[in-house]
mmCIF file of C-alpha atoms in Angstrom:
data_model
loop_
_atom_site.group_PDB
_atom_site.id
_atom_site.type_symbol
_atom_site.label_atom_id
_atom_site.label_comp_id
_atom_site.label_asym_id
_atom_site.label_seq_id
_atom_site.Cartn_x
_atom_site.Cartn_y
_atom_site.Cartn_z
ATOM 1 C CA MET Q 1 -12.500 -7.390 -17.330
ATOM 2 C CA ILE Q 2 -9.445 -7.812 -14.911
ATOM 3 C CA ARG Q 3 -7.313 -5.424 -16.182
ATOM 4 C CA LYS Q 4 -9.602 -3.575 -16.219
ATOM 5 C CA ARG Q 5 -10.669 -3.872 -12.922
ATOM 6 C CA HIS Q 6 -7.499 -3.443 -11.866
ATOM 7 C CA PHE Q 7 -6.754 -0.345 -13.683
ATOM 8 C CA TRP Q 8 -9.616 1.659 -11.666
ATOM 9 C CA ILE Q 9 -8.385 0.375 -7.818
ATOM 10 C CA MET Q 10 -4.409 1.017 -8.728
ATOM 11 C CA LEU Q 11 -5.648 4.790 -9.904
ATOM 12 C CA SER Q 12 -8.337 4.846 -6.824
ATOM 13 C CA VAL Q 13 -5.446 4.012 -4.838
ATOM 14 C CA LEU Q 14 -3.651 6.646 -6.642
ATOM 15 C CA CYS Q 15 -6.703 8.952 -5.987
ATOM 16 C CA ILE Q 16 -7.067 8.229 -2.475
ATOM 17 C CA GLY Q 17 -2.882 8.980 -1.701
ATOM 18 C CA ILE Q 18 -3.490 12.705 -3.372
ATOM 19 C CA SER Q 19 -6.359 13.147 -1.341
ATOM 20 C CA THR Q 20 -4.408 12.026 2.027
ATOM 21 C CA ASP Q 21 -1.484 14.490 1.009
ATOM 22 C CA LEU Q 22 -4.059 17.444 0.062
ATOM 23 C CA LEU Q 23 -6.247 16.925 2.859
ATOM 24 C CA THR Q 24 -3.164 16.689 4.811
ATOM 25 C CA ALA Q 25 -1.676 19.559 3.787
ATOM 26 C CA ILE Q 26 -4.808 22.060 3.619
ATOM 27 C CA LEU Q 27 -5.143 20.434 7.311
ATOM 28 C CA ILE Q 28 -2.012 21.651 8.403
ATOM 29 C CA LYS Q 29 -2.291 25.000 6.535
ATOM 30 C CA PHE Q 30 -5.122 26.110 9.063
ATOM 31 C CA GLU Q 31 -3.115 24.783 11.834
ATOM 32 C CA ILE Q 32 -5.471 22.009 12.615
ATOM 33 C CA TYR Q 33 -3.530 18.817 12.891
ATOM 34 C CA SER Q 34 -4.896 15.420 13.000
ATOM 35 C CA THR Q 35 -3.814 12.163 11.964
ATOM 36 C CA ILE Q 36 -7.734 10.433 10.417
ATOM 37 C CA GLN Q 37 -7.437 11.485 7.057
ATOM 38 C CA GLU Q 38 -4.320 8.834 7.779
ATOM 39 C CA TYR Q 39 -6.296 6.775 9.019
ATOM 40 C CA ILE Q 40 -9.325 6.407 6.909
ATOM 41 C CA TYR Q 41 -5.837 6.298 3.628
ATOM 42 C CA SER Q 42 -4.994 2.689 5.388
ATOM 43 C CA LEU Q 43 -8.701 1.587 6.337
ATOM 44 C CA ILE Q 44 -9.708 2.366 2.231
ATOM 45 C CA LEU Q 45 -6.187 1.188 1.303
ATOM 46 C CA GLY Q 46 -6.158 -2.465 3.048
ATOM 47 C CA PRO Q 47 -8.962 -4.167 1.288
ATOM 48 C CA LEU Q 48 -8.814 -2.147 -2.795
ATOM 49 C CA VAL Q 49 -4.605 -3.906 -2.656
ATOM 50 C CA PHE Q 50 -6.432 -7.185 -1.287
ATOM 51 C CA LEU Q 51 -8.616 -7.329 -3.689
ATOM 52 C CA LEU Q 52 -5.600 -6.472 -5.812
ATOM 53 C CA TYR Q 53 -4.194 -9.819 -5.275
ATOM 54 C CA LYS Q 54 -6.668 -12.092 -4.433
ATOM 55 C CA ASN Q 55 -7.481 -11.692 -8.298
ATOM 56 C CA GLU Q 56 -3.859 -12.718 -9.415
ATOM 57 C CA ILE Q 57 -2.724 -14.971 -7.333
ATOM 58 C CA SER Q 58 -3.683 -18.351 -8.489
ATOM 59 C CA ILE Q 59 -2.848 -19.994 -5.145
ATOM 60 C CA ARG Q 60 -6.974 -21.272 -3.858
ATOM 61 C CA THR Q 61 -6.497 -20.908 -0.138
ATOM 62 C CA VAL Q 62 -4.496 -17.608 -0.604
ATOM 63 C CA LYS Q 63 -7.569 -16.770 -2.654
ATOM 64 C CA LEU Q 64 -10.225 -17.783 0.611
ATOM 65 C CA LEU Q 65 -8.078 -15.247 2.635
ATOM 66 C CA SER Q 66 -7.596 -12.276 0.870
ATOM 67 C CA THR Q 67 -11.670 -11.858 1.354
ATOM 68 C CA ALA Q 68 -11.123 -13.096 4.669
ATOM 69 C CA LEU Q 69 -8.780 -10.908 5.361
ATOM 70 C CA ILE Q 70 -11.046 -7.832 3.260
ATOM 71 C CA ALA Q 71 -13.800 -8.857 6.047
ATOM 72 C CA LEU Q 72 -11.213 -9.046 9.547
ATOM 73 C CA TYR Q 73 -8.949 -5.650 8.208
ATOM 74 C CA PHE Q 74 -12.625 -3.981 8.498
ATOM 75 C CA ILE Q 75 -13.678 -5.135 11.933
ATOM 76 C CA PHE Q 76 -10.249 -4.919 13.172
ATOM 77 C CA PHE Q 77 -10.019 -1.308 12.276
ATOM 78 C CA ILE Q 78 -13.539 0.315 12.998
ATOM 79 C CA SER Q 79 -12.827 -1.806 16.708
ATOM 80 C CA TYR Q 80 -9.832 -0.378 17.256
ATOM 81 C CA PHE Q 81 -10.896 3.420 16.011
ATOM 82 C CA ILE Q 82 -13.774 3.410 18.206
ATOM 83 C CA LEU Q 83 -11.575 2.498 21.297
ATOM 84 C CA ASN Q 84 -9.118 4.909 20.766
ATOM 85 C CA PHE Q 85 -11.002 7.948 18.940
ATOM 86 C CA ASP Q 86 -8.664 11.148 18.978
ATOM 87 C CA LEU Q 87 -7.884 13.979 15.914
ATOM 88 C CA MET Q 88 -4.171 12.239 16.794
ATOM 89 C CA ILE Q 89 -5.975 8.342 17.013
ATOM 90 C CA GLU Q 90 -2.535 6.568 16.285
ATOM 91 C CA VAL Q 91 -1.602 5.563 13.018
ATOM 92 C CA SER Q 92 0.795 2.717 13.706
ATOM 93 C CA ILE Q 93 -0.303 -0.514 14.379
ATOM 94 C CA PRO Q 94 -3.418 -0.099 12.151
ATOM 95 C CA TYR Q 95 -0.526 0.730 9.537
ATOM 96 C CA ILE Q 96 1.887 -1.616 10.028
ATOM 97 C CA THR Q 97 -0.709 -4.555 9.964
ATOM 98 C CA LEU Q 98 -1.909 -3.414 7.090
ATOM 99 C CA ILE Q 99 2.032 -3.296 5.837
ATOM 100 C CA ILE Q 100 3.063 -6.976 6.959
ATOM 101 C CA ILE Q 101 0.128 -8.404 5.162
ATOM 102 C CA VAL Q 102 0.594 -6.833 2.441
ATOM 103 C CA LEU Q 103 4.648 -7.345 2.235
ATOM 104 C CA MET Q 104 3.319 -10.981 2.539
ATOM 105 C CA LEU Q 105 1.095 -11.452 0.371
ATOM 106 C CA SER Q 106 3.709 -8.928 -2.521
ATOM 107 C CA LEU Q 107 6.476 -12.591 -1.451
ATOM 108 C CA THR Q 108 3.476 -15.012 -2.242
ATOM 109 C CA TYR Q 109 2.507 -13.253 -5.290
ATOM 110 C CA LEU Q 110 6.080 -13.756 -6.377
ATOM 111 C CA PHE Q 111 6.352 -16.973 -5.045
ATOM 112 C CA ASP Q 112 3.455 -18.389 -7.475
ATOM 113 C CA THR Q 113 4.492 -16.131 -10.118
ATOM 114 C CA PHE Q 114 8.176 -17.690 -10.202
ATOM 115 C CA LEU Q 115 6.895 -20.992 -9.258
ATOM 116 C CA LYS Q 116 4.042 -21.318 -12.047
ATOM 117 C CA MET Q 117 6.973 -20.093 -14.838
ATOM 118 C CA GLU Q 118 3.682 -19.099 -17.054
ATOM 119 C CA ILE Q 119 5.043 -15.289 -17.651
ATOM 120 C CA PRO Q 120 7.542 -14.766 -19.895
ATOM 121 C CA ASP Q 121 8.629 -11.029 -19.508
ATOM 122 C CA LEU Q 122 8.381 -9.782 -16.538
ATOM 123 C CA THR Q 123 8.924 -6.644 -17.194
ATOM 124 C CA LYS Q 124 5.661 -6.163 -19.832
ATOM 125 C CA SER Q 125 3.309 -7.286 -17.257
ATOM 126 C CA PHE Q 126 1.523 -4.664 -15.235
ATOM 127 C CA PHE Q 127 1.272 -6.583 -11.658
ATOM 128 C CA PHE Q 128 5.037 -7.415 -11.906
ATOM 129 C CA TRP Q 129 4.748 -3.366 -11.397
ATOM 130 C CA ILE Q 130 2.345 -2.889 -9.586
ATOM 131 C CA ASN Q 131 3.102 -5.922 -6.576
ATOM 132 C CA THR Q 132 7.838 -3.921 -6.841
ATOM 133 C CA GLY Q 133 5.859 -1.018 -5.895
ATOM 134 C CA PHE Q 134 3.714 -2.605 -3.526
ATOM 135 C CA MET Q 135 6.753 -4.558 -1.700
ATOM 136 C CA VAL Q 136 10.472 -0.862 -1.589
ATOM 137 C CA TYR Q 137 6.894 1.574 -0.624
ATOM 138 C CA PHE Q 138 5.707 -0.680 2.412
ATOM 139 C CA GLY Q 139 8.737 -2.447 2.944
ATOM 140 C CA PHE Q 140 10.582 1.119 3.155
ATOM 141 C CA SER Q 141 8.016 2.032 5.546
ATOM 142 C CA LEU Q 142 8.206 -1.472 7.399
ATOM 143 C CA PHE Q 143 11.686 0.314 8.229
ATOM 144 C CA LEU Q 144 10.615 3.192 9.423
ATOM 145 C CA HIS Q 145 8.298 2.535 11.482
ATOM 146 C CA PHE Q 146 9.789 -0.245 13.356
ATOM 147 C CA PHE Q 147 12.732 2.432 14.133
ATOM 148 C CA SER Q 148 10.138 5.485 14.460
ATOM 149 C CA GLU Q 149 11.510 6.158 18.081
ATOM 150 C CA VAL Q 150 14.842 6.881 16.808
ATOM 151 C CA VAL Q 151 14.240 8.741 13.566
ATOM 152 C CA THR Q 152 11.878 10.710 15.759
ATOM 153 C CA GLN Q 153 13.908 11.302 18.712
ATOM 154 C CA ASP Q 154 17.049 12.229 16.803
ATOM 155 C CA ILE Q 155 16.849 15.631 13.923
ATOM 156 C CA ASN Q 156 19.521 14.658 12.424
ATOM 157 C CA ILE Q 157 19.263 10.698 12.075
ATOM 158 C CA PHE Q 158 15.382 12.509 10.532
ATOM 159 C CA MET Q 159 16.557 14.518 8.710
ATOM 160 C CA TYR Q 160 19.011 11.642 6.862
ATOM 161 C CA THR Q 161 15.908 8.914 6.892
ATOM 162 C CA TRP Q 162 12.904 10.973 5.601
ATOM 163 C CA PRO Q 163 13.740 11.438 2.234
ATOM 164 C CA ILE Q 164 14.441 7.706 2.197
ATOM 165 C CA GLN Q 165 10.099 7.566 3.208
ATOM 166 C CA LEU Q 166 9.795 9.942 0.512
ATOM 167 C CA ILE Q 167 12.316 8.371 -2.512
ATOM 168 C CA SER Q 168 10.214 5.330 -1.915
ATOM 169 C CA THR Q 169 6.878 7.002 -1.830
ATOM 170 C CA ILE Q 170 8.002 8.442 -5.780
ATOM 171 C CA PHE Q 171 9.318 4.817 -7.305
ATOM 172 C CA PHE Q 172 5.768 3.136 -5.605
ATOM 173 C CA ASN Q 173 3.910 6.000 -7.241
ATOM 174 C CA ILE Q 174 6.143 5.469 -10.859
ATOM 175 C CA THR Q 175 6.351 1.733 -10.476
ATOM 176 C CA ILE Q 176 1.833 2.189 -9.967
ATOM 177 C CA ILE Q 177 1.730 4.665 -13.075
ATOM 178 C CA ILE Q 178 3.559 2.017 -14.999
ATOM 179 C CA GLY Q 179 1.804 -0.824 -14.135
ATOM 180 C CA VAL Q 180 -1.549 1.117 -14.779
ATOM 181 C CA TRP Q 181 -0.091 1.820 -17.921
ATOM 182 C CA ARG Q 182 0.421 -1.723 -18.714
ATOM 183 C CA THR Q 183 -3.103 -3.055 -18.539
ATOM 184 C CA LYS Q 184 -3.726 -1.104 -20.951
ATOM 185 C CA GLN Q 185 -1.464 -3.388 -22.980
ATOM 186 C CA ILE Q 186 -1.096 -6.973 -23.708
ATOM 187 C CA SER Q 187 1.519 -8.416 -21.553
ATOM 188 C CA TYR Q 188 0.859 -12.218 -21.170
#
């Protein structure tokens, strides 16, 4: 039952990402510049990721904290949206919040997994792949967000750093696909 839930959550994450990218491309083609779609992507992505970790981490306090995180996350995002409504709403502050929470959850999952030592072969664990994808993607995103002022000021630096984000996105999608594929197999 849990694997089926993971499968649908991860499929939703991939579909939401693709939909956001397509919508952004369409809006740019019609010369409509907006970041609202990215904001909505972050709003939906957060609770889905929190649900994944809530089901995977066995530490009781983290399970309770994940439930509270979903509620607090929605409240934070909605209030930020209402207070700062604009077609070009600043996405950095809410997105960095999401990045930090996901990185903390992924590190907690790794700590919990290595502490229990119940999975004989991590490469056959579907959630290991999903967690790896989150760690790499959100790790690079955090790095680029912290240095976004420097990166966006100089076109040469931007041309060298943007491929790093693209590579981490490709790696993220590949590891998520491997994780989704592994949900159909017996892993541990």
